Amino acid sequence: MQHRFFLFPLLFLAIGILISSCIEEQNAKVLPGSTGKSGELIVVIDAKYWDSKLGKTTREVLGFEHVALPQPEPYFSLVNIPHSVFKGLFKTHRNILILSVGAGQKKLLTNVKNKWATSQLVIYISGPNTDAVIELLNANKSTVAGGFEVKERNRLRGKFKRVRDKAVSAIIKKHLNIEFSVPKGYEVAAQEENFVWIRRETPDISQGILIYKTKYTDDSTFTSTAILAIRDSITKAYVPGPLDGSYMTSMKDFQPLVKEMDFLGNYAMEARGLWRVEGDFMGGPFLSYTLLSPNKKEVVCLEGYVYAPKYKKRNYLREIEAILYSYRSE
């Protein structure tokens, strides 16, 4: 009996140690949330390389001018941090590119998610000399820039999903029979069968999304001429300007950039361009995806626009893009 009583303290001690070690292990895996502004990217590289051909190549790969915006804006806002000061809060930044050059460095490109923070993407590129790192950067432009772009979009999608407006999403489902996740703050501006216009209005900014369907006849529907013609007919009919007789239309002086792509597993055409208001002085960027429905009988058009005359437009347009990527067909 004495041996039995002696075992209880040992048993509790063992359980306590086990629980303590589990908690410590769990805490070791808990990461802080990522920091930094949307569209911002830290490039960890020493000043002598940042001011050289390697830095120039990095800026060309990630800091090039964003297409189809009314004023020049970089694709990413790059912040150079030397290796010696890359610590603390810098390590929790959302987007990090680490460039390492040295005789002992292997020529390598590696992607790591959630290295020091949640919702974080870190890309390492190393090489024995600058030419090797430059070669890797140039050979993987789409991988590097595209990786950070998709991560930015997915962060926004996750954020918007948490504040989804079920009522607005239900109206879209009712008229178009598609799933579409809309964050709170957007209101329905117009609705009818096969068409919904939603918008978010503040005193200084307007973000709008048009979703509509048309009948699919043949492949000519997916030419840039047809896409813009349909767009202009829709905006003229449904999106009025502030003055009587004014309406939204595409800016004819700027040729929209149209390309073929895979959009969430659907054949689609992406168009990026500028819009203006006929009869007024309003304008801004727009983005659209024109895709063939799964039944091959309808064309689904997803379009968003931004009006922000006092502010830069890149991040507002990325928010629109993230919402458009919430599309799901029935």
XYZ file of N, CA and C in Angstrom, residues 18 26 90 135 153 177 219 292-293 302:
30
model
N 4.869 16.573 -18.662
C 4.360 16.343 -20.012
C 3.535 17.526 -20.497
N 3.955 23.958 -28.027
C 2.881 24.655 -28.726
C 3.206 26.142 -28.862
N 11.448 43.721 -38.522
C 11.657 43.499 -39.954
C 11.369 42.045 -40.335
N 21.162 36.023 -62.569
C 20.666 35.000 -63.496
C 19.432 34.298 -62.928
N -2.937 38.874 -52.726
C -4.347 38.663 -53.064
C -5.024 37.735 -52.057
N -26.892 33.391 -60.171
C -26.667 31.983 -59.836
C -25.177 31.653 -59.734
N -16.458 32.399 -80.574
C -15.207 32.846 -79.957
C -14.927 34.332 -80.149
N -15.919 32.007 -69.852
C -16.967 31.125 -70.343
C -17.510 30.308 -69.182
N -18.840 30.267 -69.060
C -19.462 29.527 -67.964
C -19.253 28.025 -68.156
N -16.917 39.805 -64.983
C -16.637 40.323 -63.645
C -15.758 41.550 -63.817
